[in-house]
Coordinates of C-alpha atoms and ligand atoms in Angstrom, one line a residue:
M296 CA 77.2 12.9 151.3
R297 CA 79.3 10.3 153.0
Q298 CA 82.5 10.3 151.1
V299 CA 85.7 8.5 152.3
R300 CA 88.3 9.8 149.8
S301 CA 89.4 12.3 152.5
G302 CA 90.1 9.5 155.0
A303 CA 87.0 9.9 157.1
P304 CA 86.3 6.4 158.1
E305 CA 83.2 4.6 156.8
V306 CA 82.4 3.4 160.3
A307 CA 81.6 7.0 161.2
T308 CA 78.0 7.1 160.3
P309 CA 76.0 9.7 162.1
R310 CA 74.4 7.0 164.1
M311 CA 77.7 5.4 165.1
T312 CA 79.3 8.8 165.8
A313 CA 76.4 9.9 168.0
R314 CA 76.4 6.6 169.9
V315 CA 80.2 6.6 170.6
L316 CA 80.1 10.2 171.6
A317 CA 77.2 9.6 173.9
V318 CA 79.1 6.7 175.6
F319 CA 82.2 8.9 176.0
Y320 CA 80.3 11.8 177.4
A321 CA 78.4 9.5 179.8
F322 CA 81.6 7.8 181.0
G323 CA 83.5 11.2 181.0
G324 CA 80.7 12.5 183.4
V325 CA 80.9 9.4 185.6
A326 CA 84.8 9.6 185.6
G327 CA 84.6 13.3 186.6
L328 CA 82.2 12.5 189.5
L329 CA 84.3 9.6 190.7
A330 CA 87.5 11.7 190.6
L331 CA 85.6 14.3 192.6
L332 CA 84.5 11.7 195.2
G333 CA 88.1 10.8 195.9
A334 CA 89.3 14.4 196.1
S335 CA 90.3 16.1 199.3
P336 CA 89.8 18.7 200.5
H337 CA 86.5 19.6 198.9
S338 CA 86.2 23.2 197.9
D339 CA 83.7 25.6 196.3
H340 CA 85.1 24.5 192.9
S341 CA 84.1 20.9 193.6
W342 CA 80.5 21.9 193.0
A343 CA 81.5 23.5 189.7
V344 CA 83.3 20.3 188.6
A345 CA 80.2 18.3 189.7
G346 CA 78.1 20.6 187.6
I347 CA 80.4 20.0 184.5
A348 CA 80.2 16.2 185.1
T349 CA 76.4 16.4 185.3
G350 CA 76.3 18.5 182.2
A351 CA 78.4 15.8 180.4
L352 CA 75.8 13.2 181.5
L353 CA 73.0 15.3 180.1
T354 CA 74.9 15.9 176.8
A355 CA 75.2 12.1 176.5
A356 CA 71.4 11.8 176.7
V357 CA 71.0 14.5 174.0
L358 CA 73.5 12.9 171.7
G359 CA 72.0 9.4 172.2
H360 CA 68.6 10.6 171.3
W361 CA 69.0 13.3 168.6
G362 CA 72.6 12.8 167.4
P363 CA 71.8 10.1 164.8
R364 CA 69.9 12.7 162.8
W365 CA 72.7 15.3 162.8
P366 CA 74.8 16.0 159.8
R367 CA 78.3 14.8 160.1
A368 CA 79.8 18.3 160.5
A369 CA 77.7 18.9 163.6
F370 CA 79.8 16.4 165.6
H371 CA 82.7 18.8 165.6
L372 CA 80.8 20.8 168.2
P373 CA 80.5 18.0 170.9
V374 CA 84.1 17.0 170.3
G375 CA 85.3 20.6 170.6
A376 CA 83.1 21.2 173.6
A377 CA 84.6 18.1 175.4
T378 CA 88.0 19.8 175.3
G379 CA 86.5 23.0 176.8
L380 CA 84.7 21.0 179.5
I381 CA 87.8 18.9 180.4
G382 CA 90.0 22.0 180.5
T383 CA 87.6 23.9 182.8
A384 CA 87.2 20.9 185.1
V385 CA 91.0 20.4 185.3
A386 CA 91.4 24.1 186.2
L387 CA 88.7 23.8 188.9
A388 CA 89.8 20.4 190.3
P389 CA 90.5 20.6 194.1
D390 CA 93.8 18.8 194.0
P391 CA 96.5 17.7 191.5
L392 CA 95.4 14.0 191.5
T393 CA 91.9 14.9 190.7
A394 CA 93.1 17.3 188.0
L395 CA 95.3 14.6 186.4
A396 CA 92.4 12.0 186.6
I397 CA 90.1 14.5 184.9
A398 CA 92.8 15.5 182.3
S399 CA 93.1 11.8 181.3
I400 CA 89.6 12.0 179.9
V401 CA 91.2 13.7 177.0
C402 CA 92.0 10.2 175.7
F403 CA 88.3 10.1 174.5
V404 CA 89.0 13.2 172.3
A405 CA 91.9 11.4 170.7
V406 CA 89.9 8.4 169.8
D407 CA 86.8 10.4 168.7
A408 CA 88.8 12.7 166.5
F409 CA 90.5 10.0 164.5
F410 CA 87.5 7.7 164.2
F411 CA 85.1 10.4 163.2
F412 CA 87.0 13.1 161.2
R413 CA 89.4 13.4 158.3
P414 CA 93.1 13.5 159.4
G415 CA 93.4 17.3 159.2
P416 CA 90.5 18.3 161.5
A417 CA 91.3 15.3 163.7
V418 CA 94.9 16.6 164.3
V419 CA 93.4 20.1 165.0
H420 CA 91.0 18.6 167.6
L421 CA 93.7 16.5 169.3
G422 CA 96.3 19.3 169.2
T423 CA 93.8 21.8 170.7
A424 CA 92.9 19.4 173.4
L425 CA 96.4 18.5 174.4
V426 CA 97.8 22.0 174.3
G427 CA 94.8 23.3 176.2
V428 CA 94.6 20.7 178.9
T429 CA 98.4 20.5 179.4
T430 CA 98.6 24.3 179.7
V431 CA 95.9 24.3 182.3
L432 CA 97.6 21.5 184.2
V433 CA 100.9 23.4 184.2
L434 CA 99.3 26.7 185.0
R435 CA 97.8 25.2 188.2
G436 CA 101.3 25.0 189.6
D437 CA 100.7 21.8 191.5
V438 CA 101.3 19.3 188.7
P439 CA 104.9 18.9 187.7
V440 CA 105.5 19.6 184.0
P441 CA 107.1 16.1 183.3
T442 CA 103.9 14.5 184.8
A443 CA 101.7 16.6 182.4
L444 CA 104.0 15.6 179.5
A445 CA 103.7 11.9 180.4
L446 CA 99.9 12.3 180.0
V447 CA 100.5 13.9 176.6
A448 CA 102.8 11.0 175.5
V449 CA 100.1 8.5 176.4
V450 CA 97.4 10.4 174.6
V451 CA 99.5 11.0 171.5
A452 CA 100.2 7.2 171.3
L453 CA 96.5 6.5 171.7
G454 CA 95.7 9.0 168.9
T455 CA 98.2 7.4 166.6
V456 CA 96.8 3.9 167.1
A457 CA 93.3 5.2 166.7
R458 CA 94.3 6.8 163.4
D459 CA 95.9 3.7 162.0
L460 CA 93.0 1.4 163.0
S461 CA 90.4 3.8 161.6
R462 CA 92.4 4.1 158.3
R463 CA 92.4 0.3 158.0
A464 CA 88.7 0.1 158.8
A465 CA 88.1 2.8 156.1
S466 CA 90.2 1.3 153.4
A467 CA 88.5 -2.1 153.6
S468 CA 85.2 -0.4 152.7
R469 CA 86.5 2.3 150.3
D470 CA 87.1 2.3 146.6
P471 CA 90.6 3.6 146.1
L472 CA 89.9 5.1 142.6
T473 CA 86.9 7.2 143.4
G474 CA 87.2 7.5 147.1
L475 CA 83.6 6.4 147.5
A476 CA 82.4 3.6 149.6
N477 CA 82.9 0.2 147.9
R478 CA 80.4 -2.6 147.9
R479 CA 81.3 -3.6 151.4
G480 CA 80.9 0.0 152.7
F481 CA 77.7 0.3 150.8
D482 CA 76.3 -2.9 152.3
D483 CA 77.1 -1.7 155.8
A484 CA 75.4 1.6 155.2
L485 CA 72.4 -0.2 153.7
Q486 CA 71.9 -2.4 156.7
E487 CA 72.2 0.6 159.0
L488 CA 69.9 2.9 157.0
L489 CA 67.3 0.1 156.5
A490 CA 67.1 -0.4 160.3
A491 CA 66.8 3.3 160.9
A492 CA 64.1 3.7 158.2
D493 CA 62.1 0.8 159.7
R494 CA 62.5 2.2 163.2
R495 CA 61.4 5.7 162.3
S496 CA 58.9 4.8 159.6
E497 CA 60.7 7.1 157.2
P498 CA 61.1 6.4 153.4
L499 CA 64.4 5.1 152.0
S500 CA 65.2 4.5 148.4
A501 CA 68.0 2.8 146.5
A502 CA 69.3 3.5 143.0
L503 CA 71.7 1.7 140.8
L504 CA 73.4 3.9 138.2
D505 CA 75.2 2.2 135.3
L506 CA 77.5 4.0 132.8
D507 CA 76.4 3.1 129.2
H508 CA 79.0 1.8 126.8
F509 CA 81.7 2.0 129.5
K510 CA 83.5 -1.0 128.0
Q511 CA 83.7 0.8 124.7
I512 CA 85.4 3.8 126.4
N513 CA 87.9 1.4 128.0
D514 CA 88.4 -0.5 124.7
T515 CA 88.8 2.5 122.4
D516 CA 90.2 5.3 124.6
G517 CA 92.1 3.1 127.1
H518 CA 91.7 2.3 130.8
E519 CA 92.9 5.7 131.9
A520 CA 90.0 7.4 130.1
G521 CA 87.7 4.9 131.7
D522 CA 89.1 5.7 135.1
L523 CA 88.6 9.4 134.4
V524 CA 85.0 9.0 133.6
L525 CA 84.5 7.0 136.9
V526 CA 86.2 9.7 138.9
R527 CA 84.2 12.5 137.2
A528 CA 80.9 10.6 137.9
A529 CA 81.9 10.2 141.6
E530 CA 82.8 13.9 141.9
T531 CA 79.9 15.3 139.8
W532 CA 77.2 13.3 141.6
G533 CA 78.9 13.4 145.0
A534 CA 78.8 17.2 145.1
R535 CA 75.0 17.3 144.4
L536 CA 73.6 14.8 146.9
P537 CA 71.3 15.6 149.8
T538 CA 72.5 15.3 153.4
G539 CA 72.6 11.7 154.6
A540 CA 72.7 10.2 151.1
V541 CA 75.3 7.5 150.5
L542 CA 77.0 7.1 147.1
A543 CA 79.1 4.1 146.5
R544 CA 81.0 2.4 143.6
H545 CA 79.1 -0.8 143.5
G546 CA 80.9 -2.6 140.7
G547 CA 83.1 -1.9 137.6
D548 CA 81.0 0.9 136.1
E549 CA 78.0 0.7 138.4
F550 CA 77.3 3.1 141.2
A551 CA 74.8 2.7 144.0
L552 CA 73.0 5.4 145.9
L553 CA 70.9 5.3 149.1
T554 CA 68.6 8.2 149.8
P555 CA 67.3 8.1 153.4
G556 CA 64.1 10.2 153.7
L557 CA 63.4 10.3 150.0
T558 CA 60.5 8.4 148.3
G559 CA 61.1 6.4 145.1
D560 CA 59.6 9.3 143.0
A561 CA 61.8 11.9 144.7
T562 CA 64.8 9.7 144.2
L563 CA 63.9 9.2 140.5
A564 CA 63.7 13.0 140.1
L565 CA 67.1 13.3 141.8
V566 CA 68.8 10.7 139.6
E567 CA 67.3 12.2 136.5
R568 CA 68.9 15.5 137.5
L569 CA 72.2 13.7 138.2
T570 CA 72.2 11.6 135.0
G571 CA 71.4 14.8 133.0
L572 CA 74.8 16.2 133.9
D573 CA 77.4 15.7 131.2
L574 CA 79.8 12.9 131.9
G575 CA 80.7 12.2 128.3
T576 CA 78.6 9.1 128.3
G577 CA 75.0 8.1 129.0
V578 CA 73.8 6.7 132.3
S579 CA 71.0 4.2 132.9
C580 CA 69.4 4.0 136.3
G581 CA 67.0 1.9 138.3
V582 CA 65.3 3.1 141.4
A583 CA 63.4 1.2 144.1
Q584 CA 61.7 2.4 147.3
H585 CA 62.2 0.3 150.4
V586 CA 59.0 -1.5 151.6
P587 CA 58.9 -2.1 155.3
G588 CA 60.2 -5.4 156.4
E589 CA 62.1 -6.1 153.1
T590 CA 65.8 -7.0 153.3
G591 CA 68.6 -5.0 151.8
A592 CA 69.2 -7.7 149.2
Q593 CA 65.5 -7.6 148.1
L594 CA 65.6 -3.8 147.8
M595 CA 68.7 -4.0 145.7
R596 CA 67.2 -6.8 143.5
R597 CA 64.3 -4.5 142.7
A598 CA 66.6 -1.6 141.9
D599 CA 68.5 -4.0 139.6
A600 CA 65.2 -5.1 137.9
A601 CA 64.4 -1.4 137.3
L602 CA 67.9 -0.8 135.9
Y603 CA 67.4 -3.8 133.6
S604 CA 64.1 -2.3 132.2
A605 CA 65.8 1.1 131.8
K606 CA 68.5 -0.5 129.8
A607 CA 66.0 -2.6 127.8
A608 CA 64.2 0.7 127.0
G609 CA 67.2 1.9 125.1
R610 CA 69.6 3.0 127.8
G611 CA 70.2 6.6 128.9
R612 CA 67.0 6.4 131.0
S613 CA 65.9 6.0 134.6
A614 CA 63.1 3.7 135.7
L615 CA 61.3 3.3 139.0
D616 CA 60.6 -0.3 140.1
G617 CA 57.0 -1.1 140.8
D618 CA 55.6 1.0 138.1
R619 CA 53.3 -1.5 136.3
D620 CA 54.5 -0.7 132.8
S621 CA 58.2 -1.1 133.6
R622 CA 57.5 -4.4 135.3
L623 CA 55.5 -5.7 132.4
A624 CA 58.2 -4.4 130.0
T625 CA 60.8 -6.4 131.9
E626 CA 58.7 -9.5 131.7
L627 CA 58.1 -8.9 128.0
A628 CA 61.8 -8.5 127.4
A629 CA 62.5 -11.7 129.3
A630 CA 59.8 -13.5 127.3
I631 CA 61.3 -12.3 124.0
A632 CA 64.8 -13.2 125.1
A633 CA 63.6 -16.7 126.0
G634 CA 61.8 -17.1 122.7
G635 CA 58.5 -17.2 124.6
L636 CA 56.3 -15.4 122.2
D637 CA 53.9 -17.5 120.1
I638 CA 52.6 -16.8 116.6
A639 CA 49.1 -17.1 115.3
Y640 CA 48.7 -17.3 111.5
Q641 CA 45.7 -15.8 109.8
P642 CA 45.1 -16.8 106.2
V643 CA 44.7 -14.2 103.4
V644 CA 42.4 -15.6 100.7
E645 CA 41.4 -15.0 97.2
L646 CA 37.7 -13.9 97.4
G647 CA 35.3 -16.3 95.6
A648 CA 37.9 -19.0 95.0
D649 CA 39.2 -21.5 97.6
G650 CA 42.7 -20.3 97.1
V651 CA 45.0 -19.2 99.9
I652 CA 47.4 -16.4 99.1
G653 CA 49.4 -16.6 102.3
V654 CA 49.2 -16.0 106.0
E655 CA 49.8 -13.0 108.3
A656 CA 52.0 -13.8 111.4
L657 CA 50.5 -12.2 114.5
A658 CA 52.4 -12.2 117.7
R659 CA 50.9 -13.7 120.8
W660 CA 52.1 -13.3 124.4
E661 CA 50.7 -15.6 127.2
H662 CA 51.6 -13.9 130.4
P663 CA 52.1 -16.4 133.3
E664 CA 49.7 -14.5 135.6
R665 CA 47.6 -12.2 133.4
G666 CA 46.9 -14.7 130.6
A667 CA 46.9 -13.5 126.9
V668 CA 48.0 -9.9 126.7
P669 CA 46.4 -8.2 123.6
P670 CA 49.0 -7.6 120.9
D671 CA 48.0 -3.9 120.6
E672 CA 49.0 -3.5 124.3
F673 CA 52.3 -5.4 124.2
V674 CA 53.4 -4.1 120.8
A675 CA 52.8 -0.5 122.2
L676 CA 54.7 -1.4 125.3
A677 CA 57.6 -2.9 123.2
E678 CA 57.6 0.4 121.2
Q679 CA 57.9 2.5 124.3
H680 CA 60.6 0.4 125.9
G681 CA 62.8 -0.2 122.8
L682 CA 61.9 -3.9 122.6
I683 CA 60.5 -3.8 119.1
P684 CA 63.7 -4.8 117.2
A685 CA 64.0 -7.9 119.4
L686 CA 60.3 -8.7 119.2
G687 CA 60.3 -8.3 115.4
E688 CA 63.3 -10.6 115.1
Q689 CA 61.9 -13.3 117.3
V690 CA 58.5 -13.2 115.5
L691 CA 60.2 -13.5 112.1
R692 CA 62.6 -16.2 113.2
T693 CA 59.8 -18.3 114.8
A694 CA 57.5 -17.8 111.8
L695 CA 60.2 -18.8 109.3
T696 CA 61.1 -21.9 111.5
Q697 CA 57.4 -23.0 111.6
L698 CA 56.5 -22.2 108.1
T699 CA 59.6 -23.9 106.5
A700 CA 58.7 -27.0 108.6
L701 CA 55.1 -26.7 107.2
R702 CA 56.5 -26.3 103.7
A703 CA 58.7 -29.4 104.1
A704 CA 55.7 -31.4 105.4
T705 CA 53.1 -30.2 102.8
G706 CA 55.2 -28.9 99.9
R707 CA 53.3 -25.6 100.0
Q708 CA 55.1 -22.3 99.7
L709 CA 53.0 -19.7 101.4
R710 CA 53.5 -15.9 101.4
L711 CA 54.3 -14.7 104.8
G712 CA 53.0 -11.3 106.1
I713 CA 54.9 -9.8 108.9
N714 CA 54.1 -6.6 110.9
V715 CA 57.0 -4.3 111.0
S716 CA 57.3 -1.1 113.1
V717 CA 59.1 2.0 112.0
H718 CA 61.3 1.5 115.1
E719 CA 62.7 -1.5 113.2
L720 CA 62.9 0.3 109.9
A721 CA 64.8 3.2 111.4
D722 CA 67.7 0.9 111.9
P723 CA 70.1 0.9 108.9
S724 CA 71.0 -2.7 109.6
Y725 CA 67.4 -3.9 109.3
V726 CA 67.4 -5.0 105.6
P727 CA 70.7 -7.0 105.8
R728 CA 69.5 -8.7 109.0
V729 CA 66.1 -9.8 107.6
T730 CA 67.5 -10.8 104.2
A731 CA 70.1 -12.9 106.1
L732 CA 67.2 -14.6 107.9
F733 CA 65.4 -15.3 104.6
A734 CA 68.6 -16.9 103.2
E735 CA 69.2 -18.9 106.4
F736 CA 65.8 -20.6 106.0
G737 CA 65.8 -20.7 102.2
W738 CA 62.6 -18.6 102.2
P739 CA 62.1 -16.7 98.9
A740 CA 62.2 -13.0 99.6
D741 CA 59.4 -12.3 97.1
H742 CA 57.1 -14.4 99.3
V743 CA 57.3 -11.9 102.2
I744 CA 54.9 -9.1 102.7
V745 CA 56.1 -6.4 105.1
E746 CA 53.1 -4.7 106.7
V747 CA 53.7 -1.2 108.0
T748 CA 50.7 0.8 109.3
E749 CA 49.5 3.6 107.2
T750 CA 50.3 6.2 109.9
Q751 CA 53.8 4.9 110.4
L752 CA 54.4 5.0 106.6
E753 CA 54.0 8.7 106.8
S754 CA 57.3 8.9 108.7
D755 CA 59.7 11.4 107.2
V756 CA 62.7 9.6 108.4
A757 CA 65.0 9.1 105.4
V758 CA 66.4 5.8 106.6
V759 CA 62.8 4.3 106.9
R760 CA 62.1 5.2 103.3
Q761 CA 65.5 3.9 102.1
N762 CA 64.9 0.6 104.0
L763 CA 61.4 0.3 102.4
E764 CA 62.8 0.9 99.0
A765 CA 65.7 -1.5 99.6
L766 CA 63.2 -4.2 100.7
M767 CA 61.0 -3.7 97.6
A768 CA 64.1 -4.0 95.4
L769 CA 65.2 -7.2 97.1
G770 CA 61.8 -9.0 96.8
P771 CA 59.4 -8.4 99.7
V772 CA 56.2 -6.6 99.0
V773 CA 55.5 -3.6 101.2
A774 CA 51.9 -3.2 102.4
A775 CA 50.2 -0.2 104.0
D776 CA 48.4 -1.8 107.0
D777 CA 45.2 -0.5 108.6
F778 CA 44.6 1.6 105.4
G779 CA 41.8 4.0 105.8
T780 CA 42.6 4.9 109.4
G781 CA 45.3 7.5 108.6
Y782 CA 44.6 10.9 107.4
S783 CA 47.1 12.2 104.9
S784 CA 48.1 9.2 102.8
L785 CA 45.3 9.4 100.3
S786 CA 46.7 12.6 99.0
R787 CA 50.2 11.0 99.0
I788 CA 49.3 7.5 98.0
D789 CA 51.2 7.9 94.7
V790 CA 54.5 8.6 96.5
L791 CA 54.3 6.2 99.4
P792 CA 56.8 3.4 99.2
V793 CA 54.1 0.6 99.0
Q794 CA 52.7 -1.9 96.5
H795 CA 49.8 -3.1 98.5
L796 CA 47.0 -1.8 100.7
K797 CA 45.3 -3.6 103.6
L798 CA 41.9 -2.0 104.1
D799 CA 41.4 -1.7 107.9
T800 CA 38.9 -3.8 109.8
S801 CA 37.0 -0.7 110.9
F802 CA 36.5 0.2 107.2
T803 CA 35.4 -3.3 106.2
A804 CA 32.9 -3.3 109.0
T805 CA 31.0 -0.4 107.5
I806 CA 30.9 -1.3 103.8
T807 CA 27.4 -2.9 103.9
T808 CA 25.9 -0.1 106.1
S809 CA 25.2 2.5 103.3
P810 CA 25.3 2.9 99.5
R811 CA 27.7 5.8 99.9
R812 CA 30.1 3.6 101.8
E813 CA 29.9 1.0 99.1
Q814 CA 30.6 3.8 96.6
L815 CA 33.6 4.9 98.6
L816 CA 35.0 1.3 98.5
A817 CA 34.4 1.2 94.8
S818 CA 36.5 4.3 94.4
I819 CA 39.3 2.8 96.6
V820 CA 39.3 -0.4 94.4
A821 CA 39.5 1.8 91.3
L822 CA 42.3 3.9 92.8
A823 CA 44.3 0.8 93.8
D824 CA 43.8 -0.7 90.3
N825 CA 44.8 2.5 88.6
L826 CA 48.0 2.8 90.7
G827 CA 48.8 -0.9 90.3
L828 CA 48.4 -1.6 94.0
G829 CA 47.2 -4.8 95.5
L830 CA 44.2 -4.6 97.8
V831 CA 43.3 -6.8 100.7
A832 CA 40.2 -6.2 102.9
E833 CA 40.9 -7.0 106.5
G834 CA 38.3 -8.0 109.1
V835 CA 35.8 -9.7 106.8
E836 CA 33.3 -11.3 109.2
T837 CA 30.1 -11.8 107.3
A838 CA 29.0 -13.3 103.9
E839 CA 27.4 -9.9 103.1
Q840 CA 30.7 -8.1 103.4
D841 CA 32.3 -10.9 101.3
A842 CA 29.7 -10.5 98.6
A843 CA 30.0 -6.7 98.6
L844 CA 33.8 -6.9 98.3
R845 CA 33.5 -9.3 95.4
R846 CA 30.9 -7.3 93.7
L847 CA 33.1 -4.2 93.8
G848 CA 36.1 -6.0 92.5
C849 CA 38.3 -6.4 95.6
R850 CA 40.1 -9.7 95.1
Y851 CA 41.7 -10.5 98.4
G852 CA 40.3 -10.8 101.9
Q853 CA 41.3 -11.7 105.5
G854 CA 39.0 -12.2 108.4
W855 CA 37.1 -14.5 110.7
L856 CA 34.8 -15.5 107.9
Y857 CA 37.7 -17.3 106.2
G858 CA 39.9 -18.2 109.1
R859 CA 40.8 -16.9 112.6
P860 CA 44.4 -16.4 113.6
M861 CA 45.5 -19.9 114.6
P862 CA 48.6 -21.9 115.7
V863 CA 50.7 -23.5 113.0
T864 CA 49.4 -27.0 113.8
E865 CA 45.8 -25.8 113.1
L866 CA 46.9 -24.0 110.0
A867 CA 48.2 -27.3 108.6
V868 CA 44.8 -28.8 109.0
W869 CA 43.0 -25.7 107.7
L870 CA 45.3 -25.7 104.6
D871 CA 44.5 -29.3 103.8
A872 CA 41.1 -28.4 102.4
R873 CA 42.4 -25.5 100.2
S874 CA 44.8 -24.9 97.4
V875 CA 47.6 -22.4 97.6
D876 CA 47.3 -19.7 95.0
G877 CA 50.8 -18.8 93.7
A878 CA 49.6 -15.7 91.8
F879 CA 49.0 -12.6 93.8
S880 CA 47.7 -10.3 91.0
N881 CA 48.4 -6.6 91.1
V882 CA 51.4 -7.2 93.2
R883 CA 53.9 -8.7 90.9
Ligands
C2E1006 P1 47.0 -5.9 112.1 O1 48.3 -6.1 111.5 O2 46.1 -5.0 111.4 O3 46.4 -7.3 112.3 C1 45.1 -7.6 112.1 C2 44.3 -7.6 113.3 O4 42.9 -7.8 113.0 C3 44.7 -8.8 114.2 O5 44.5 -8.3 115.5 C4 43.6 -9.8 113.9 O6 43.4 -10.7 114.9 C5 42.4 -8.9 113.7 N1 41.4 -9.6 112.9 C6 41.6 -10.5 111.9 N2 40.4 -10.8 111.4 C7 39.4 -10.1 112.0 C8 38.0 -10.0 111.9 O7 37.4 -10.6 111.1 N3 37.4 -9.1 112.7 C9 38.0 -8.4 113.6 N4 37.3 -7.6 114.4 N5 39.4 -8.5 113.8 C10 40.1 -9.3 113.0 P2 45.6 -8.7 116.6 O8 46.1 -10.1 116.4 O9 45.0 -8.3 117.9 O10 46.8 -7.7 116.2 C11 46.6 -6.4 116.5 C12 47.8 -5.6 115.9 O11 49.0 -5.9 116.6 C13 48.1 -6.0 114.5 O12 47.2 -5.4 113.6 C14 49.5 -5.4 114.3 O13 49.5 -4.0 114.1 C15 50.0 -5.6 115.7 N6 50.9 -6.8 115.7 C16 50.6 -8.1 115.8 N7 51.7 -8.8 115.7 C17 52.8 -8.0 115.5 C18 54.2 -8.2 115.4 O14 54.7 -9.3 115.3 N8 55.0 -7.0 115.2 C19 54.4 -5.8 115.2 N9 55.2 -4.7 115.0 N10 53.1 -5.6 115.4 C20 52.3 -6.7 115.5
MG1007 MG1 49.1 -6.5 109.9
MG1008 MG1 45.6 -4.2 109.9

């Protein structure tokens, strides 16, 4: 991992280090050859020095080509080797002038050491180089000691300047608290890694990691506790990253990660491991894989969109951008937030009369590209991504707004059926929230029917049951929706917290197909009557079904035969021809 707490400058990426070292080796080689050309007299050793200079030129080529892929620690080798080569060439130089000229190449080591390494190892590199080269110079016997020391003074001054400059460069791109790269350091690394990924056609992914409820930690436990969490995150994650990965503090409680060589899926697996480590708070994460040609800003925008959908899904999760579901969930979240869902109202009628009991509000989502998304699909998506409470609230608010306007225009007080998921009912604040909405619109609570599917009613969660009982006590009627599709509730129908059954469309569709089916329906009607439950048959499409239902004593129906789900404007026209039946028998 590239970490800068220790003082290793952010400019020292493997690519930059390799490039600078290659340049120094090349010029060191050229300088050695030039010094040799000016030397006199030539000796056998001259060939050895020429060999070392040529070796330096070859090393430059190796560094330039393969160096960018080396881990950072590997660069200690060429820097250390430079000291060895310079020392040997100084020892073999044919005359003192050539020896001094070659010894001056040690300047490169001073610059390299402070630009590329932490201060400790940098001092070791420079110290070794100076002591080694000066000793060799002095041992030659033809270079006066003060002259050798003059060279040392120059190189020490150069090293000091290099250290200060590299520190400045590093602190501009370093976060002082965590020691990680800051946003600027991250952006530099992003540009560099993007270019490298495009050049080598290798994958590169980016992740944004956001600490959940960080503000709360700061507010309740103080800023020091918040700082501790940030430092712990940096240390815990930093120690577990693959080579070449860049971790940065991107904003207040947001970290950013770049994983060269890893696909989006592999990065998702990595961040799931990292965020699974205990930090004392949850972490949400969005991941995106770079697509060739895209800019860094575009990549980070996609990682941010994935982070948004991870948060919308209830936090503490990681999401990969581009996965169709998470994209659709993000769009659904945006549509809900913008109040972009529509409502279709389907009438519930009294069979055989022309009375309307009320309407069921059915959510509709018109996707800008895909057109109408089936409710079964987007409701399931909302359930998976934690969007149900927001969806339910928007549907209820819109329905109340439209139906109170309709009431004001027509004087008709309808019953409003709303579909509620256990994900909403599992929230202890559900009942106060909806009753506040009823009050806000002046909507009588006993004119609300809360429809919960039969299968969800079987939930054992205590708070769901308490909420249903609290609702019933406050006025709304609770209905078991899609009745006849669950398995266990017939045996528990007496204890389920409901007052009302809505016979599922699939059941209604079969009532006219056999005498035994009719008999089954007759038994359900009797059962509902005996238990004092209201019964509505859903999905009534034909006159035969309507006749069979009436014959068997089912009083209420809903289906295309009476009215399709329709927008509120159409509902107003549809209602004009019918009366509203205030009495909903069996219910209350
Ligand atoms: P549901 O509550 O059982 O709604 C009745 C479904 O039957 C609706 O499908 C309605 O359009 C359809 N239907 C009505 N009459 C007929 C008919 O004569 N024949 C046939 N074949 N179908 C008929 P829709 O609108 O597609 O809604 C599907 C489900 O989505 C709903 O089933 C409900 O469970 C869920 N849903 C809809 N809106 C919401 C909502 O706001 N919140 C929640 N949590 N769920 C919702
Ligand atoms: Mg329903
Ligand atoms: Mg239903």
